[in-house]
Coordinates of C-alpha atoms in Angstrom, one line a residue:
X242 CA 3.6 -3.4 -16.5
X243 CA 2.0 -5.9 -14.8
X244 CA 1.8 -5.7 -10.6
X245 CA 1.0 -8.9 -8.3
X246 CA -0.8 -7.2 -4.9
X247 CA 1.0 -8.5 -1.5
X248 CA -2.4 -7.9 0.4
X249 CA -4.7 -9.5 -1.8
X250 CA -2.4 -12.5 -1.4
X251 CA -2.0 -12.1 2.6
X252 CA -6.1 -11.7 2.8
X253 CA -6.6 -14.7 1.1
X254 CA -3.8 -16.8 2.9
X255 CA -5.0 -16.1 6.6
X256 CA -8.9 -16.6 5.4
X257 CA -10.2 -14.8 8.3
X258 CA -11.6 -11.4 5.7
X259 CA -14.8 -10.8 3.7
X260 CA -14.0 -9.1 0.8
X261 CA -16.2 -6.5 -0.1
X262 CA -17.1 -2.5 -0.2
X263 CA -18.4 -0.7 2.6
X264 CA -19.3 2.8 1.6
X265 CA -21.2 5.2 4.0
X266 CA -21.3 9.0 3.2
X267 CA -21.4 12.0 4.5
X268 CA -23.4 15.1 2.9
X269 CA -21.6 17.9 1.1
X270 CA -22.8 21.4 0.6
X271 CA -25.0 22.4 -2.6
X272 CA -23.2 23.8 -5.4
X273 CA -23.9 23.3 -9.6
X274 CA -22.0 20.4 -10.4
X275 CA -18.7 21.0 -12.9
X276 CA -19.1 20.1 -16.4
X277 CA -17.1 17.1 -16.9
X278 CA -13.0 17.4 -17.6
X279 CA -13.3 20.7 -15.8
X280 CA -11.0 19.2 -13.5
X281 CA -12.8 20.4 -10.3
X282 CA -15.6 17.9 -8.5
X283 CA -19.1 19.9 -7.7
X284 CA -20.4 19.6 -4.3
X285 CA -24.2 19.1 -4.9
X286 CA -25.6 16.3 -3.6
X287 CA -26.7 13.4 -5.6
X288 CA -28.2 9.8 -5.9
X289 CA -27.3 7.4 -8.3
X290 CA -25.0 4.6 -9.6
X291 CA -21.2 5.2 -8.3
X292 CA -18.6 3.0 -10.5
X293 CA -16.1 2.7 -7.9
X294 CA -12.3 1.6 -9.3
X295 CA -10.1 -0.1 -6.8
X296 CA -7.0 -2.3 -6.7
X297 CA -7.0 -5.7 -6.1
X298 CA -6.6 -5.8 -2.0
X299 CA -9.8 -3.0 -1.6
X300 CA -11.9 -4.8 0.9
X301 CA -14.3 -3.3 3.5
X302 CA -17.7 -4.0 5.4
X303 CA -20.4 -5.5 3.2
X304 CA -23.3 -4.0 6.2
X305 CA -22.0 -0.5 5.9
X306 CA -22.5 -0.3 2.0
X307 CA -25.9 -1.8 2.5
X308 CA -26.3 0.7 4.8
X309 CA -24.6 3.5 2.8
X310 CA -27.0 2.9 -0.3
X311 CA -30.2 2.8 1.8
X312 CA -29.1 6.1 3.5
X313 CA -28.5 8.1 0.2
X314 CA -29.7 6.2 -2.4
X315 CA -26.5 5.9 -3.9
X316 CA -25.5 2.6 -5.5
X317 CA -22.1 1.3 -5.5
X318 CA -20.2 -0.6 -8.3
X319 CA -17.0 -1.9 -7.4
X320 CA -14.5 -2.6 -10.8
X321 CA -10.6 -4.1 -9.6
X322 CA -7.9 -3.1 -11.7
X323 CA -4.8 -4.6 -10.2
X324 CA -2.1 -3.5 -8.3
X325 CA -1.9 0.3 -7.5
X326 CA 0.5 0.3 -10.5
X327 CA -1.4 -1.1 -12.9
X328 CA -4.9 0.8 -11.8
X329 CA -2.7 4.0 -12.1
X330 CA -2.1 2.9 -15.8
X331 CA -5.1 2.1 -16.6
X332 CA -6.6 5.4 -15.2
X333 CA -4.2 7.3 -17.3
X334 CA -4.8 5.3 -20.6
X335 CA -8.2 6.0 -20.2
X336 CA -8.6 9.5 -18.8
X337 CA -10.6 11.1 -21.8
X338 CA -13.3 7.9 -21.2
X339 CA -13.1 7.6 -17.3
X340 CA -13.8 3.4 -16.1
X341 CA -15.8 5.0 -13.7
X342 CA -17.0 7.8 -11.5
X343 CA -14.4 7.3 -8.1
X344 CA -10.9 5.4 -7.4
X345 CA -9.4 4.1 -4.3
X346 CA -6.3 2.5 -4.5
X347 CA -3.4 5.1 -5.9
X348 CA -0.4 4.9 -3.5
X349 CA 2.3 7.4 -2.8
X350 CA 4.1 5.4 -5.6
X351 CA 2.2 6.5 -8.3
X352 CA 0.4 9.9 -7.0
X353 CA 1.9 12.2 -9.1
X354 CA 1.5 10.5 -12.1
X355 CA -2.2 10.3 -12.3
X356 CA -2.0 13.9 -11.1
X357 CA 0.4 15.2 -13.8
X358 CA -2.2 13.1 -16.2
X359 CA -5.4 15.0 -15.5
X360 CA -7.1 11.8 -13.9
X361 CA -8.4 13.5 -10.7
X362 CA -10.8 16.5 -9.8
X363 CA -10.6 19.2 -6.8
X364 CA -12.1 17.2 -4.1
X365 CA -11.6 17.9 -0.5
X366 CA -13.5 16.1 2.4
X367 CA -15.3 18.5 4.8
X368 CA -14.2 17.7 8.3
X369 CA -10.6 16.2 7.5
X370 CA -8.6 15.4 9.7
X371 CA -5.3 17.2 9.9
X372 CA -3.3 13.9 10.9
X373 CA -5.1 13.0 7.0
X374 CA -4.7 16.3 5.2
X375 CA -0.1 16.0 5.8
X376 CA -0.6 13.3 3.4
X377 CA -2.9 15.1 0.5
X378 CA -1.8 15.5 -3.4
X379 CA -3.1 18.7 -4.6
X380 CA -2.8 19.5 -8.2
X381 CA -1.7 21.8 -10.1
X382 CA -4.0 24.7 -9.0
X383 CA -3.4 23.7 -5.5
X384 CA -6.3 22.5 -4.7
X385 CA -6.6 18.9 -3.0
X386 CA -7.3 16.1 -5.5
X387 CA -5.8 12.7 -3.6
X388 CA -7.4 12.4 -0.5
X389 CA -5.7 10.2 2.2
X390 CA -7.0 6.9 3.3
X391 CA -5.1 4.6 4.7
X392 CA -1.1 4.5 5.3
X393 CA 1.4 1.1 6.1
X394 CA 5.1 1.2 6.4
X395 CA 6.6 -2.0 4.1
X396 CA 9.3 -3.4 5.9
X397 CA 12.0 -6.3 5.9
X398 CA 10.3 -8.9 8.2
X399 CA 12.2 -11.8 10.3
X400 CA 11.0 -15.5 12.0
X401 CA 12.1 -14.9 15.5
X402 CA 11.6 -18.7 15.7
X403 CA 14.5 -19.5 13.0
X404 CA 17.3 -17.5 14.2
X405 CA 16.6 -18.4 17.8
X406 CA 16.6 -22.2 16.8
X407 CA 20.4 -21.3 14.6
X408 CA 21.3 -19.2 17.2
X409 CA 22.1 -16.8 14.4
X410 CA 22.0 -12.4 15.7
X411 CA 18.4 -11.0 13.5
X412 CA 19.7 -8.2 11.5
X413 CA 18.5 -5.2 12.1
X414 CA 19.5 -3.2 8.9
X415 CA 20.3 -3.0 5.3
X416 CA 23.5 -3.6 5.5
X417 CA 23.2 -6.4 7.9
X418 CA 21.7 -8.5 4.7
X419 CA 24.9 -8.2 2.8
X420 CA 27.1 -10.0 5.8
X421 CA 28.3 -13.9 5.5
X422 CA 26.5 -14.5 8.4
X423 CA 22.8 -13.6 6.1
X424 CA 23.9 -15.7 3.1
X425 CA 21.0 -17.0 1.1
X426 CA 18.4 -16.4 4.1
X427 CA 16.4 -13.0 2.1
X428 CA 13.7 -13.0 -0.1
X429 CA 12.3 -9.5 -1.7
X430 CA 9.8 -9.0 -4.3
X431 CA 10.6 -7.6 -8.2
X432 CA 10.5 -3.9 -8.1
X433 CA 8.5 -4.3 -11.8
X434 CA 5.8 -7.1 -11.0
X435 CA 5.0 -6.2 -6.9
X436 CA 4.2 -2.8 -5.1
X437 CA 6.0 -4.0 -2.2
X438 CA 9.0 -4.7 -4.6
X439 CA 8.7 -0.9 -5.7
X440 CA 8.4 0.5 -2.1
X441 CA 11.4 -1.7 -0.8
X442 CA 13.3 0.2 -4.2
X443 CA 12.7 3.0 -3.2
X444 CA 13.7 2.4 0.0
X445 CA 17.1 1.7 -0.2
X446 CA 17.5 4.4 -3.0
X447 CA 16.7 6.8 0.3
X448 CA 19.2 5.1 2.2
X449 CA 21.9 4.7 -0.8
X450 CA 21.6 7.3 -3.1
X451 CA 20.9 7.6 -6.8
X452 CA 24.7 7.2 -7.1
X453 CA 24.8 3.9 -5.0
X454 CA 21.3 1.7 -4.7
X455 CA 22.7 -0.6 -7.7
X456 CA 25.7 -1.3 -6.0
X457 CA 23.6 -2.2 -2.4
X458 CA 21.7 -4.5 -5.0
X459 CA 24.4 -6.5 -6.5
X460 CA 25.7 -6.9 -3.0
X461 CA 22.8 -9.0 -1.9
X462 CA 22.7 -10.4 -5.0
X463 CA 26.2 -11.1 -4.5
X464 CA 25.2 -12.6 -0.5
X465 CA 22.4 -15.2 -2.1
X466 CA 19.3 -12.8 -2.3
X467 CA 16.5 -14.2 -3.8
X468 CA 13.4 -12.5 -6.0
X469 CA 10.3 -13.7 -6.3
X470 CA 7.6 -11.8 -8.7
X471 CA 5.2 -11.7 -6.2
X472 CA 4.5 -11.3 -2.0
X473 CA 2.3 -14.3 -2.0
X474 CA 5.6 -16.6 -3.3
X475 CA 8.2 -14.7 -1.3
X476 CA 5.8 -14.8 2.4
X477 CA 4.3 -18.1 1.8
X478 CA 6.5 -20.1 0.2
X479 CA 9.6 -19.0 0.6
X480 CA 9.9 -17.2 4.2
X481 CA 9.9 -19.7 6.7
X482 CA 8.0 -17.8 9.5
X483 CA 4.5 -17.9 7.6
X484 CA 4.0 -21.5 8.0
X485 CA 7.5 -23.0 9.2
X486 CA 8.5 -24.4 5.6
X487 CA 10.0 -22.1 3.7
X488 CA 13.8 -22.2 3.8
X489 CA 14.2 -18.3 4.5
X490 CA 14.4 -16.5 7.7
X491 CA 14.3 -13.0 6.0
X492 CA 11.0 -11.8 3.6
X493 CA 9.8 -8.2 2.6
X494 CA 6.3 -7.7 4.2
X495 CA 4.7 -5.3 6.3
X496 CA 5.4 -3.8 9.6
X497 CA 1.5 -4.7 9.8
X498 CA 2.1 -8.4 9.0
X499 CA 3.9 -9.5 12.9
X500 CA 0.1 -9.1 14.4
X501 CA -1.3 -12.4 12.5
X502 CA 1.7 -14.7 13.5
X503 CA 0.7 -14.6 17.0
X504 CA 1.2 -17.7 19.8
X505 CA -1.8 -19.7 20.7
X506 CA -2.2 -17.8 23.4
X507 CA -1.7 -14.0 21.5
X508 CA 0.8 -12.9 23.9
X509 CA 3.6 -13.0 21.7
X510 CA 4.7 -12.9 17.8
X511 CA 6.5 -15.3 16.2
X512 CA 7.9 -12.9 13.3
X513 CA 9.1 -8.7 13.7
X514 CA 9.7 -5.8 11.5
X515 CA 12.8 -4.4 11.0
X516 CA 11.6 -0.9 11.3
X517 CA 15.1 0.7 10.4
X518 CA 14.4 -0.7 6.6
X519 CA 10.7 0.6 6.3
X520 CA 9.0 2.6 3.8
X521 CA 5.9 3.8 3.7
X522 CA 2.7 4.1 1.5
X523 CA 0.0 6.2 1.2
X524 CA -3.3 5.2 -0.1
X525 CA -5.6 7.5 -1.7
X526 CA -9.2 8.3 -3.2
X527 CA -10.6 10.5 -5.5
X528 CA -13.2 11.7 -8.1
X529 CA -12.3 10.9 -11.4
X530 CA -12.1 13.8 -14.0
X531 CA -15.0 13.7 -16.4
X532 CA -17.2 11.3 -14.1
X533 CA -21.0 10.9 -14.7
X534 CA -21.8 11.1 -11.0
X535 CA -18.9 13.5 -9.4
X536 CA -21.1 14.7 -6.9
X537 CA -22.0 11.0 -5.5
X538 CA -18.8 10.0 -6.4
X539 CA -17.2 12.7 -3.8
X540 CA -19.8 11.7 -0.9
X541 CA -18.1 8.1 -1.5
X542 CA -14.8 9.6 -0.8
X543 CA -15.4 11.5 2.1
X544 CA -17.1 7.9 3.5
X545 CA -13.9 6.5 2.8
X546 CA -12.4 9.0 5.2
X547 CA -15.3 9.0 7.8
X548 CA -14.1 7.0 11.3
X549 CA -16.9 4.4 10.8
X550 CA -15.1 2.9 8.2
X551 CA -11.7 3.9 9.3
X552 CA -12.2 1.8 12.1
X553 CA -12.3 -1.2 9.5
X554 CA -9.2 -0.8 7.7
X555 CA -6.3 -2.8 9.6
X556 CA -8.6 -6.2 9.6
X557 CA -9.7 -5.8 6.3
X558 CA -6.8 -4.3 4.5
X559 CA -4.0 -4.1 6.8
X560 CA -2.8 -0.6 6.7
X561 CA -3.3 2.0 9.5
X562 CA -6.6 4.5 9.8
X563 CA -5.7 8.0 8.5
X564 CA -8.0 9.3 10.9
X565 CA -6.4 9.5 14.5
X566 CA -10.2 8.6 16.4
X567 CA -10.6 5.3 14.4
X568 CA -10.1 1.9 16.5
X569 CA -6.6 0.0 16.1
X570 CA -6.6 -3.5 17.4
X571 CA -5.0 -4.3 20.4
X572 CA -2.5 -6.7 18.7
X573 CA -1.4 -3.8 16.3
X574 CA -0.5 -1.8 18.9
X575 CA 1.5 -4.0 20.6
X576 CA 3.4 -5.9 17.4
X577 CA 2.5 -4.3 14.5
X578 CA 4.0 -0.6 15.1
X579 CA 5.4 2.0 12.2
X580 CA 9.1 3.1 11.7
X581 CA 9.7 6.5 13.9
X582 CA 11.7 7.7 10.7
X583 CA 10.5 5.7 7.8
X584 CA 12.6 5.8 4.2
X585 CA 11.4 8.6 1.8
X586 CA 11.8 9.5 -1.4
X587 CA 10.3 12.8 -2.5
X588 CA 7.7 12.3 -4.8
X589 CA 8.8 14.6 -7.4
X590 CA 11.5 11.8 -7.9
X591 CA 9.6 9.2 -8.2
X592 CA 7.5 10.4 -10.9
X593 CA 10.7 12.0 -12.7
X594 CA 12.8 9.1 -12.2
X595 CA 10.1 5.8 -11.4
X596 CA 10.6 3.7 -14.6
X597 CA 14.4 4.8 -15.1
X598 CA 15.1 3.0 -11.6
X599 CA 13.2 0.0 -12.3
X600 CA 15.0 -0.3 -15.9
X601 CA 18.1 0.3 -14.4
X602 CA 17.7 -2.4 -11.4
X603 CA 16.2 -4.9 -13.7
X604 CA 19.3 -4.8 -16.0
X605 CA 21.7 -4.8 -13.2
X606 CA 20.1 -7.5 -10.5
X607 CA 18.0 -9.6 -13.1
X608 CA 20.1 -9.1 -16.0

């Protein structure tokens, strides 16, 4: 199915971010490299042309690949597949021809399916950081093949500016969206086109149940919800905190997204999260199964997870640093913070369950 990318669409509307790849490795220990679909990653060290494959919103420091390359000699191709949906399904469809040699981009969302598929090799970054390894997919043999990089909680956001003006309470949780007083102010994004859409899903099947999400759903349908296909329609053109136009008060973002609507003079946010409606994703990377250059490939990945370019992540791709010694700006700390108890969905059910849920809410909400 096709996915729209919220944070490609956010990068481009605030125009402050150079998109680009900034690789910088760290060296791994010898070892004979693994014959290719052996489903384990070899540790020797190599050179050579890595094809990294990415999602739409991968962007880091354009000096730090330069200086990755010159460093190891490694060169680094960067292929976007889409949303981490539509990556995940490409990875899969092509798995006995690999698109390239690494991946960054597979969320929490979709883990287990490229696992289950035999896309991903053993690969475990020397050095990781515990606060990382909670969030690691192993495979089937136990062995580590997702390796954490970046985390964000996706949350109901509101324009503090609106409901002060109305003199309308924010609401505060789910349910709060299906009272009068809400009617018509909420925007989410389709479940089956946006990545946010699937997160928010899942999100209130965690707080509803198998046995009553649907119903949650008709009732703000019922209350004047309205769905866009993608984050770029729903935050810039229909939420009225991103530029003061849009006619609604209530959008699904990021918990991330309240740090670029400060005032003129940054000491305050115009927008918040509503951290009691959050879930969050995972972003991973790893060597693909059956790469030509796995032992590059894996000294791309542990870069990934290295704090130099950790410390890049929330100004170039919004999400939070795996790695606890990497620099958060000031403004995240202050108006960007996570859920203490985040939505969760065991991911077990999401890969047994994923496509059944989105069927099931698109006959019921869309119709």
């Amino acid at each position: 199915m096709q996915h729209i990318t919220g944070r490609a669409a956010f990068m481009a509307g605030v125009g402050t971010l150079a998109l680009g790849l900034a690789l910088a490795g760290c060296s791994s220990d010898d070892g004979a490299a693994a014959p290719s679909g052996s489903g384990t990653a070899p540790v020797a060290a190599s050179t050579g042309p890595v094809t990294l494959i990415t999602h739409d919103s991968f962007a880091v420091d354009k000096k730090q690949l330069a200086a990755f390359e010159k460093q190891t000699g490694i060169t680094v191709k960067l292929v976007k597949q889409g949303d981490a949906g539509q990556l995940t399904n490409q990875l899969v469809l092509t798995k006995d021809s690999p698109l390239g040699d690494a991946v960054f981009g597979i969320d929490n969302t979709f883990a287990t399916r490229a696992v289950d598929a035999g896309v991903l090799a053993d690969h475990t970054p020397a050095g990781q950081p515990s606060e990382a390894a909670q969030y690691a997919v192993d495979g089937s043999d136990g062995k580590q093949q997702l390796t954490p990089i970046d985390y964000g909680d996706v949350c109901l956001n509101v324009d503090h500016t609106w409901f002060t003006k109305k003199g309308v309470a924010e609401p505060k949780t789910l349910d709060d969206l299906t009272q009068p007083a809400y009617k018509d102010l909420t925007v989410v994004e389709n479940p089956a086109t946006s990545s946010p859409g699937l997160a928010f899903l899942l999100a209130t099947i965690s707080a509803k149940g198998q046995d009553g999400y649907l119903d949650y759903w008709k009732a703000l349908k019922a209350n004047g919800l309205k769905i866009d296909q993608g984050w770029e329609d729903a935050y810039y053109t229909d939420f009225s905190g991103a530029d003061g136009k849009g006619p609604r008060p209530i959008v699904l973002s990021y918990s991330s997204s309240p740090a670029f609507t400060l005032s003129k003079d940054k000491t305050s946010t115009t927008t918040g999260a509503l951290l009691d409606t959050c879930f969050r994703q995972v972003e991973y990377a790893g060597v693909l199964n059956g790469a030509k250059n796995p032992a590059a490939a894996a000294k791309v990945v542990d870069w990934l997870q290295s704090t130099e370019v950790q410390s890049t992540i929330p100004d170039l791709m919004y999400m939070y640093p795996v790695d606890p010694a990497a620099t958060i700006p000031a403004a995240w700390k202050k108006f960007a913070p996570l859920a203490t108890k985040p939505l969760d969905v065991p991911a077990a059910d999401i890969t047994q369950h994923r496509e059944q849920w989105i069927k099931d809410w698109t006959a019921a909400v869309v119709g």
